Amino acid sequence: MTPAAPLLLTPGPLTTANRTRRAMLVDWGSWDEGFNQLTASVCARLLAILHGAASHHCVPLQGSGTFAVEAAIGTLVPRNGKVLVLINGAYGKRLANICEVLGRDFSTFETAEDEPTTAADVERLLQADEGITHVALIHCETSTGILNPLPEIAQVVKHHGKRLIIDAMSSFGALPIDARQVPFDALIAASGKCLEGVPGMGFVFAEKQALAAAQGNCHSLAMDLFDQYTYMARTGQWRFTPPTHVVAALHEALLQYQEQGGLPARHQRYADNCQALLEGMAGLGLRSFLPAAIQAPIIVTFHAPKDPRYQFRDFYERVKAKGFILYPGKLTQVETFRVGCIGHVDATGMRAAVKAIAHVLQEMDVLDI
Ligand SMILES: *Cc1c(COP(=O)(O)O)cnc(C)c1O
């Protein structure tokens, strides 16, 4: 692997392959038939990863991942709907925030940042409140790296005849999700995470009947996925200016994804990255925040060293000077930092990052880990 330095070990934007970046050296016109085909090919490839072509539409949307989450809630939750939001970190809180801003009624259920929501929790919550129409959850909560039990929760939601909205931003493409087995109305992801494209567009897999019934729900013109989909289905074009370079890069990234062995291979590489990282850091005495059983191979939260000579800013700058970008922690109670396992990087890259961290801790005279 020959990525451009430095390596981004973060939740995104991520390190991309040279080939992916080179695909952006073309200026496509939005009316160009070749570009329309590129978009159609991207959507078909995305649906195939999910085994969702029979049941779901892929609706791409300009913007960062949050734009697509907001569009999914705004379009698929009717104005008189009520969302149960499952929270164990910052992205779950953002879901609740979106409901609040959009004026959708909602309730929240929050567990500790190291505690997955369980299907039993959801069972109890749905029994207690008949008014809930939708459940929204984060698959891999990127603020810690915790994995929530999506298939089990999806079955409970379906059993109650309710609708599920999944933020799978940091897991889609790497962790298996099969639309033939996991029922949902919407699953949201983006170009710049595990597919290793560049940031700039999200996409929503919307259940066909749910999307067809969603006309007029949305409070926003630009965020209306019903309109976005209908326009694209009719014309082959994006409604409003498409992020042409981002689409071209994602298409190239998806070609490489297939060539490398698709989801099983991506999952394996990230799992190997995570393993190499955990072992290397344990060798330095750095402890991970989550137990292995609930740790997704996406991003790892580490306890910061106790030594007063440790300061994240200084640590970050020194590790960066050695070619690796880390990420601050996002916990309120404990001092942590995060290291991503995703992007165009392999276990050799992860071991090199651990080595750089070891040297930096020595430079900083951090002894009390
Ligand atoms: C990255 C991410 C998002 C989207 O964040 P943006 O900054 O809008 O791209 C949403 N949810 C999760 C779980 C994520 O990891």
Short mmCIF file of C-alpha atoms and ligand atoms in Angstrom, two decimals:
data_model
loop_
_atom_site.label_atom_id
_atom_site.label_comp_id
_atom_site.label_asym_id
_atom_site.label_seq_id
_atom_site.Cartn_x
_atom_site.Cartn_y
_atom_site.Cartn_z
CA MET A 1 0.00 0.00 0.00
CA THR A 2 1.36 3.40 -0.97
CA PRO A 3 -0.85 6.06 0.58
CA ALA A 4 0.02 9.75 0.65
CA ALA A 5 1.54 10.72 4.00
CA PRO A 6 0.38 11.24 6.67
CA LEU A 7 -1.83 8.25 7.50
CA LEU A 8 -5.20 9.33 8.85
CA LEU A 9 -6.13 7.05 11.76
CA THR A 10 -9.41 8.80 12.44
CA PRO A 11 -13.18 8.32 11.95
CA GLY A 12 -12.92 10.21 8.66
CA PRO A 13 -11.89 11.74 6.37
CA LEU A 14 -9.63 8.74 5.84
CA THR A 15 -6.54 7.76 3.92
CA THR A 16 -7.47 6.90 0.34
CA ALA A 17 -5.65 4.98 -2.40
CA ASN A 18 -3.74 6.85 -5.12
CA ARG A 19 -6.05 5.29 -7.69
CA THR A 20 -9.10 6.73 -5.91
CA ARG A 21 -7.59 10.21 -5.79
CA ARG A 22 -6.53 10.02 -9.44
CA ALA A 23 -10.16 9.42 -10.46
CA MET A 24 -10.84 13.03 -9.43
CA LEU A 25 -8.63 14.48 -12.19
CA VAL A 26 -11.61 14.58 -14.59
CA ASP A 27 -14.20 17.36 -14.64
CA TRP A 28 -17.50 15.68 -15.42
CA GLY A 29 -20.52 17.63 -16.67
CA SER A 30 -23.71 16.90 -14.80
CA TRP A 31 -25.64 16.27 -18.05
CA ASP A 32 -23.03 13.88 -19.38
CA GLU A 33 -24.39 10.43 -20.07
CA GLY A 34 -21.09 8.95 -18.88
CA PHE A 35 -21.52 10.65 -15.53
CA ASN A 36 -25.11 9.44 -15.20
CA GLN A 37 -23.85 5.92 -15.80
CA LEU A 38 -21.21 6.43 -13.11
CA THR A 39 -23.92 7.40 -10.61
CA ALA A 40 -26.12 4.45 -11.59
CA SER A 41 -23.17 2.09 -11.27
CA VAL A 42 -22.29 3.46 -7.81
CA CYS A 43 -25.88 2.98 -6.60
CA ALA A 44 -26.08 -0.56 -8.00
CA ARG A 45 -22.76 -1.50 -6.38
CA LEU A 46 -23.84 -0.04 -3.04
CA LEU A 47 -27.13 -1.96 -3.10
CA ALA A 48 -25.26 -5.18 -3.94
CA ILE A 49 -23.07 -4.84 -0.82
CA LEU A 50 -26.26 -4.84 1.25
CA HIS A 51 -28.11 -7.48 -0.82
CA GLY A 52 -30.80 -4.83 -1.01
CA ALA A 53 -31.62 -4.41 -4.72
CA ALA A 54 -35.00 -6.18 -4.42
CA SER A 55 -36.17 -4.37 -1.30
CA HIS A 56 -34.52 -0.95 -1.18
CA HIS A 57 -33.65 2.08 -3.30
CA CYS A 58 -30.26 3.73 -2.94
CA VAL A 59 -30.75 7.49 -2.72
CA PRO A 60 -27.48 9.46 -2.86
CA LEU A 61 -27.34 12.92 -1.35
CA GLN A 62 -24.80 15.75 -1.53
CA GLY A 63 -23.10 16.69 1.75
CA SER A 64 -21.50 14.99 4.74
CA GLY A 65 -23.00 11.94 6.45
CA THR A 66 -25.13 13.97 8.85
CA PHE A 67 -26.96 15.56 5.90
CA ALA A 68 -28.09 12.09 4.84
CA VAL A 69 -29.16 11.16 8.39
CA GLU A 70 -31.19 14.35 8.63
CA ALA A 71 -32.72 13.72 5.21
CA ALA A 72 -33.67 10.14 6.16
CA ILE A 73 -35.43 11.20 9.35
CA GLY A 74 -37.06 14.22 7.70
CA THR A 75 -38.32 12.16 4.76
CA LEU A 76 -39.27 8.82 6.30
CA VAL A 77 -40.70 9.88 9.66
CA PRO A 78 -44.10 11.48 9.09
CA ARG A 79 -44.68 14.79 10.85
CA ASN A 80 -46.96 13.05 13.35
CA GLY A 81 -44.55 10.16 13.90
CA LYS A 82 -42.57 9.48 17.07
CA VAL A 83 -38.97 8.26 17.14
CA LEU A 84 -37.38 6.19 19.90
CA VAL A 85 -33.70 7.15 19.79
CA LEU A 86 -31.20 4.66 21.25
CA ILE A 87 -28.12 6.42 22.59
CA ASN A 88 -24.71 5.36 23.84
CA GLY A 89 -22.52 8.13 22.51
CA ALA A 90 -22.27 11.40 20.63
CA TYR A 91 -23.73 10.21 17.32
CA GLY A 92 -26.82 8.83 19.09
CA LYS A 93 -27.24 12.20 20.77
CA ARG A 94 -27.01 13.79 17.33
CA LEU A 95 -29.96 11.65 16.16
CA ALA A 96 -32.05 13.05 19.01
CA ASN A 97 -30.85 16.54 18.18
CA ILE A 98 -31.97 16.09 14.56
CA CYS A 99 -35.46 14.98 15.69
CA GLU A 100 -35.66 18.02 17.94
CA VAL A 101 -34.61 20.48 15.23
CA LEU A 102 -36.94 18.88 12.65
CA GLY A 103 -39.84 19.01 15.10
CA ARG A 104 -40.38 15.24 15.15
CA ASP A 105 -41.66 13.90 18.46
CA PHE A 106 -39.11 11.58 20.07
CA SER A 107 -38.05 9.86 23.25
CA THR A 108 -34.56 8.70 24.14
CA PHE A 109 -33.07 5.66 25.84
CA GLU A 110 -29.50 6.13 26.93
CA THR A 111 -27.01 3.56 28.19
CA ALA A 112 -23.43 4.12 29.32
CA GLU A 113 -20.82 4.66 26.63
CA ASP A 114 -19.46 1.15 27.20
CA GLU A 115 -22.86 -0.53 27.29
CA PRO A 116 -24.64 -1.66 24.09
CA THR A 117 -28.38 -1.21 23.81
CA THR A 118 -30.01 -4.66 23.98
CA ALA A 119 -32.97 -6.13 22.14
CA ALA A 120 -34.58 -6.66 25.57
CA ASP A 121 -34.33 -2.92 26.25
CA VAL A 122 -36.06 -2.16 22.96
CA GLU A 123 -38.74 -4.80 23.62
CA ARG A 124 -39.54 -3.18 26.96
CA LEU A 125 -39.52 0.36 25.56
CA LEU A 126 -41.83 -0.50 22.67
CA GLN A 127 -44.23 -2.27 25.02
CA ALA A 128 -44.31 0.79 27.27
CA ASP A 129 -45.10 3.34 24.54
CA GLU A 130 -47.59 2.52 21.80
CA GLY A 131 -47.06 5.95 20.25
CA ILE A 132 -43.60 5.13 18.94
CA THR A 133 -43.60 4.70 15.15
CA HIS A 134 -39.85 4.54 14.46
CA VAL A 135 -36.71 3.37 16.24
CA ALA A 136 -33.37 5.00 15.38
CA LEU A 137 -29.99 3.59 16.31
CA ILE A 138 -26.29 3.84 15.62
CA HIS A 139 -24.77 0.55 14.45
CA CYS A 140 -21.15 1.29 15.37
CA GLU A 141 -21.08 4.29 17.73
CA THR A 142 -17.92 5.96 16.44
CA SER A 143 -17.46 8.14 19.51
CA THR A 144 -16.11 5.04 21.31
CA GLY A 145 -16.12 2.22 18.72
CA ILE A 146 -18.87 0.24 20.46
CA LEU A 147 -21.00 -2.13 18.38
CA ASN A 148 -24.76 -2.28 19.00
CA PRO A 149 -26.59 -5.59 18.29
CA LEU A 150 -28.38 -4.54 15.10
CA PRO A 151 -29.88 -7.87 13.90
CA GLU A 152 -31.50 -8.61 17.27
CA ILE A 153 -32.86 -5.09 17.68
CA ALA A 154 -34.19 -5.11 14.09
CA GLN A 155 -36.20 -8.27 14.79
CA VAL A 156 -37.82 -6.77 17.89
CA VAL A 157 -38.71 -3.58 16.02
CA LYS A 158 -40.24 -5.59 13.19
CA HIS A 159 -42.13 -7.84 15.59
CA HIS A 160 -43.82 -4.74 17.01
CA GLY A 161 -44.69 -3.52 13.52
CA LYS A 162 -42.46 -0.45 13.93
CA ARG A 163 -39.93 1.06 11.50
CA LEU A 164 -36.16 1.09 11.91
CA ILE A 165 -33.69 3.81 10.90
CA ILE A 166 -30.02 2.80 11.12
CA ASP A 167 -27.01 5.09 11.11
CA ALA A 168 -24.44 2.63 9.75
CA MET A 169 -22.06 5.39 8.71
CA SER A 170 -18.91 3.89 10.20
CA SER A 171 -19.78 0.21 9.66
CA PHE A 172 -21.33 -0.09 6.19
CA GLY A 173 -19.03 -1.90 3.79
CA ALA A 174 -16.92 -3.44 6.57
CA LEU A 175 -19.35 -5.13 8.96
CA PRO A 176 -21.92 -7.48 7.40
CA ILE A 177 -25.51 -6.20 7.13
CA ASP A 178 -27.89 -8.21 4.94
CA ALA A 179 -31.11 -6.46 3.94
CA ARG A 180 -32.71 -9.84 3.25
CA GLN A 181 -32.39 -10.70 6.94
CA VAL A 182 -32.32 -7.37 8.75
CA PRO A 183 -35.56 -5.44 8.18
CA PHE A 184 -35.26 -1.63 8.08
CA ASP A 185 -36.83 1.43 6.48
CA ALA A 186 -33.57 3.34 6.16
CA LEU A 187 -29.88 2.64 6.49
CA ILE A 188 -27.51 5.55 6.11
CA ALA A 189 -23.82 5.64 5.20
CA ALA A 190 -21.39 7.87 3.29
CA SER A 191 -18.66 7.94 0.67
CA GLY A 192 -15.72 8.68 2.91
CA LYS A 193 -15.76 5.92 5.53
CA CYS A 194 -15.28 2.15 5.11
CA LEU A 195 -15.65 2.28 1.33
CA GLU A 196 -12.54 4.48 1.29
CA GLY A 197 -13.90 7.09 -1.09
CA VAL A 198 -13.46 10.80 -0.39
CA PRO A 199 -15.98 12.68 1.79
CA GLY A 200 -18.76 14.70 0.17
CA MET A 201 -21.84 12.54 -0.28
CA GLY A 202 -24.05 10.32 1.84
CA PHE A 203 -26.55 7.73 0.71
CA VAL A 204 -29.70 6.30 2.18
CA PHE A 205 -30.97 2.80 1.48
CA ALA A 206 -34.70 3.40 1.70
CA GLU A 207 -37.22 0.57 1.74
CA LYS A 208 -39.19 0.89 -1.49
CA GLN A 209 -42.70 1.07 -0.06
CA ALA A 210 -41.66 3.34 2.80
CA LEU A 211 -40.08 5.76 0.33
CA ALA A 212 -43.09 5.64 -1.97
CA ALA A 213 -45.31 6.56 1.00
CA ALA A 214 -43.06 9.43 2.07
CA GLN A 215 -44.16 12.10 -0.41
CA GLY A 216 -44.78 15.39 1.34
CA ASN A 217 -43.29 14.35 4.70
CA CYS A 218 -40.15 16.42 4.39
CA HIS A 219 -39.97 19.94 5.80
CA SER A 220 -37.05 20.76 3.49
CA LEU A 221 -36.67 21.05 -0.27
CA ALA A 222 -33.00 20.07 -0.55
CA MET A 223 -33.21 17.24 2.01
CA ASP A 224 -36.28 15.55 0.54
CA LEU A 225 -35.22 12.02 -0.38
CA PHE A 226 -38.55 11.30 -2.05
CA ASP A 227 -37.94 14.14 -4.50
CA GLN A 228 -34.25 13.28 -4.82
CA TYR A 229 -35.09 9.70 -5.73
CA THR A 230 -38.02 10.50 -8.02
CA TYR A 231 -36.01 13.03 -9.99
CA MET A 232 -33.08 10.66 -10.39
CA ALA A 233 -35.31 7.75 -11.40
CA ARG A 234 -36.93 9.92 -14.07
CA THR A 235 -33.88 11.69 -15.49
CA GLY A 236 -30.85 9.64 -14.46
CA GLN A 237 -29.44 12.89 -13.08
CA TRP A 238 -28.91 14.32 -9.64
CA ARG A 239 -31.41 16.92 -8.51
CA PHE A 240 -29.17 20.01 -8.04
CA THR A 241 -25.40 20.09 -8.70
CA PRO A 242 -23.83 16.68 -8.12
CA PRO A 243 -20.51 16.24 -6.27
CA THR A 244 -18.99 14.93 -9.51
CA HIS A 245 -15.44 14.33 -8.25
CA VAL A 246 -16.72 12.57 -5.15
CA VAL A 247 -18.92 10.27 -7.25
CA ALA A 248 -16.00 9.46 -9.57
CA ALA A 249 -13.72 8.72 -6.62
CA LEU A 250 -16.36 6.53 -4.94
CA HIS A 251 -16.85 4.60 -8.17
CA GLU A 252 -13.13 3.92 -8.37
CA ALA A 253 -13.03 3.01 -4.67
CA LEU A 254 -15.89 0.54 -5.22
CA LEU A 255 -14.04 -1.11 -8.12
CA GLN A 256 -11.07 -1.66 -5.82
CA TYR A 257 -13.38 -2.88 -3.05
CA GLN A 258 -14.64 -5.64 -5.35
CA GLU A 259 -11.18 -6.47 -6.70
CA GLN A 260 -9.86 -6.85 -3.16
CA GLY A 261 -12.59 -9.33 -2.23
CA GLY A 262 -15.56 -7.20 -1.20
CA LEU A 263 -16.96 -7.06 2.31
CA PRO A 264 -15.28 -10.17 3.79
CA ALA A 265 -11.86 -8.88 2.73
CA ARG A 266 -12.52 -5.33 3.98
CA HIS A 267 -13.79 -6.71 7.29
CA GLN A 268 -10.71 -8.93 7.63
CA ARG A 269 -8.25 -6.14 6.89
CA TYR A 270 -9.87 -3.85 9.46
CA ALA A 271 -10.04 -6.69 12.00
CA ASP A 272 -6.32 -7.34 11.43
CA ASN A 273 -5.65 -3.61 11.81
CA CYS A 274 -7.59 -3.53 15.06
CA GLN A 275 -5.81 -6.60 16.39
CA ALA A 276 -2.36 -5.22 15.50
CA LEU A 277 -3.27 -1.92 17.16
CA LEU A 278 -4.64 -3.48 20.36
CA GLU A 279 -1.66 -5.81 20.74
CA GLY A 280 0.89 -3.09 20.02
CA MET A 281 -0.71 -0.59 22.39
CA ALA A 282 -1.10 -3.21 25.14
CA GLY A 283 2.65 -3.77 24.75
CA LEU A 284 3.13 -0.07 25.63
CA GLY A 285 0.79 -0.41 28.61
CA LEU A 286 -2.01 1.58 26.94
CA ARG A 287 -5.44 0.17 27.83
CA SER A 288 -8.45 0.23 25.52
CA PHE A 289 -11.69 1.65 26.94
CA LEU A 290 -14.03 -1.08 25.65
CA PRO A 291 -13.91 -4.82 26.37
CA ALA A 292 -13.08 -6.88 23.26
CA ALA A 293 -16.57 -8.40 23.00
CA ILE A 294 -18.24 -5.07 22.17
CA GLN A 295 -15.32 -3.45 20.31
CA ALA A 296 -16.00 -3.00 16.57
CA PRO A 297 -12.88 -3.17 14.34
CA ILE A 298 -13.47 0.43 13.25
CA ILE A 299 -11.98 2.77 15.84
CA VAL A 300 -10.44 2.14 19.27
CA THR A 301 -10.67 4.40 22.31
CA PHE A 302 -7.65 4.30 24.62
CA HIS A 303 -7.29 5.63 28.14
CA ALA A 304 -4.85 8.53 28.11
CA PRO A 305 -1.65 8.05 30.16
CA LYS A 306 -2.03 9.29 33.75
CA ASP A 307 1.34 11.03 33.68
CA PRO A 308 0.93 14.85 33.97
CA ARG A 309 3.52 15.24 31.22
CA TYR A 310 0.95 13.80 28.79
CA GLN A 311 -1.04 16.48 26.94
CA PHE A 312 -3.15 15.41 23.94
CA ARG A 313 -2.23 18.45 21.82
CA ASP A 314 1.52 17.90 22.23
CA PHE A 315 1.14 14.14 21.78
CA TYR A 316 -0.94 14.69 18.61
CA GLU A 317 1.57 17.10 17.04
CA ARG A 318 4.52 14.82 17.76
CA VAL A 319 2.77 11.71 16.38
CA LYS A 320 1.72 13.75 13.34
CA ALA A 321 5.34 14.76 12.73
CA LYS A 322 6.07 11.03 12.48
CA GLY A 323 3.36 10.57 9.84
CA PHE A 324 0.19 9.56 11.71
CA ILE A 325 -2.93 11.56 12.51
CA LEU A 326 -4.76 10.44 15.67
CA TYR A 327 -8.08 11.68 17.05
CA PRO A 328 -9.12 13.16 20.40
CA GLY A 329 -11.40 11.20 22.71
CA LYS A 330 -15.08 12.06 22.93
CA LEU A 331 -15.92 10.93 26.47
CA THR A 332 -17.01 13.32 29.16
CA GLN A 333 -15.98 11.28 32.22
CA VAL A 334 -12.56 9.86 31.33
CA GLU A 335 -9.54 11.27 29.50
CA THR A 336 -9.06 9.24 26.28
CA PHE A 337 -7.82 9.40 22.71
CA ARG A 338 -8.89 7.42 19.63
CA VAL A 339 -7.10 5.56 16.87
CA GLY A 340 -9.00 4.54 13.73
CA CYS A 341 -8.53 1.14 12.02
CA ILE A 342 -10.26 2.12 8.78
CA GLY A 343 -9.10 3.65 5.51
CA HIS A 344 -6.39 2.62 3.04
CA VAL A 345 -4.07 1.15 5.67
CA ASP A 346 -2.99 -2.35 6.65
CA ALA A 347 -1.57 -4.00 9.77
CA THR A 348 1.99 -2.96 8.82
CA GLY A 349 0.78 0.65 8.88
CA MET A 350 -0.85 0.11 12.27
CA ARG A 351 2.35 -1.36 13.73
CA ALA A 352 4.29 1.61 12.38
CA ALA A 353 1.80 3.92 14.13
CA VAL A 354 2.28 2.08 17.43
CA LYS A 355 6.04 2.42 17.04
CA ALA A 356 5.66 6.16 16.45
CA ILE A 357 3.45 6.43 19.57
CA ALA A 358 6.07 4.55 21.62
CA HIS A 359 8.80 6.97 20.49
CA VAL A 360 6.64 10.00 21.20
CA LEU A 361 5.82 8.85 24.74
CA GLN A 362 9.56 8.43 25.34
CA GLU A 363 10.28 11.90 23.89
CA MET A 364 7.63 13.38 26.17
CA ASP A 365 9.03 11.52 29.19
CA VAL A 366 5.63 10.00 29.84
CA LEU A 367 6.40 7.17 32.27
CA ASP A 368 3.17 6.72 34.21
CA ILE A 369 0.92 5.03 31.64
C1 LIG B 1 -19.00 9.88 10.55
C2 LIG B 1 -20.31 9.57 11.16
C3 LIG B 1 -21.45 10.33 10.88
C4 LIG B 1 -21.45 11.51 9.93
O1 LIG B 1 -20.65 12.51 10.34
P1 LIG B 1 -20.33 13.72 9.33
O2 LIG B 1 -19.34 14.53 10.08
O3 LIG B 1 -21.58 14.43 9.04
O4 LIG B 1 -19.78 13.09 8.08
C5 LIG B 1 -22.65 9.95 11.43
N1 LIG B 1 -22.74 8.88 12.23
C6 LIG B 1 -21.67 8.12 12.54
C7 LIG B 1 -21.85 6.93 13.43
C8 LIG B 1 -20.41 8.44 12.01
O5 LIG B 1 -19.35 7.67 12.31
#
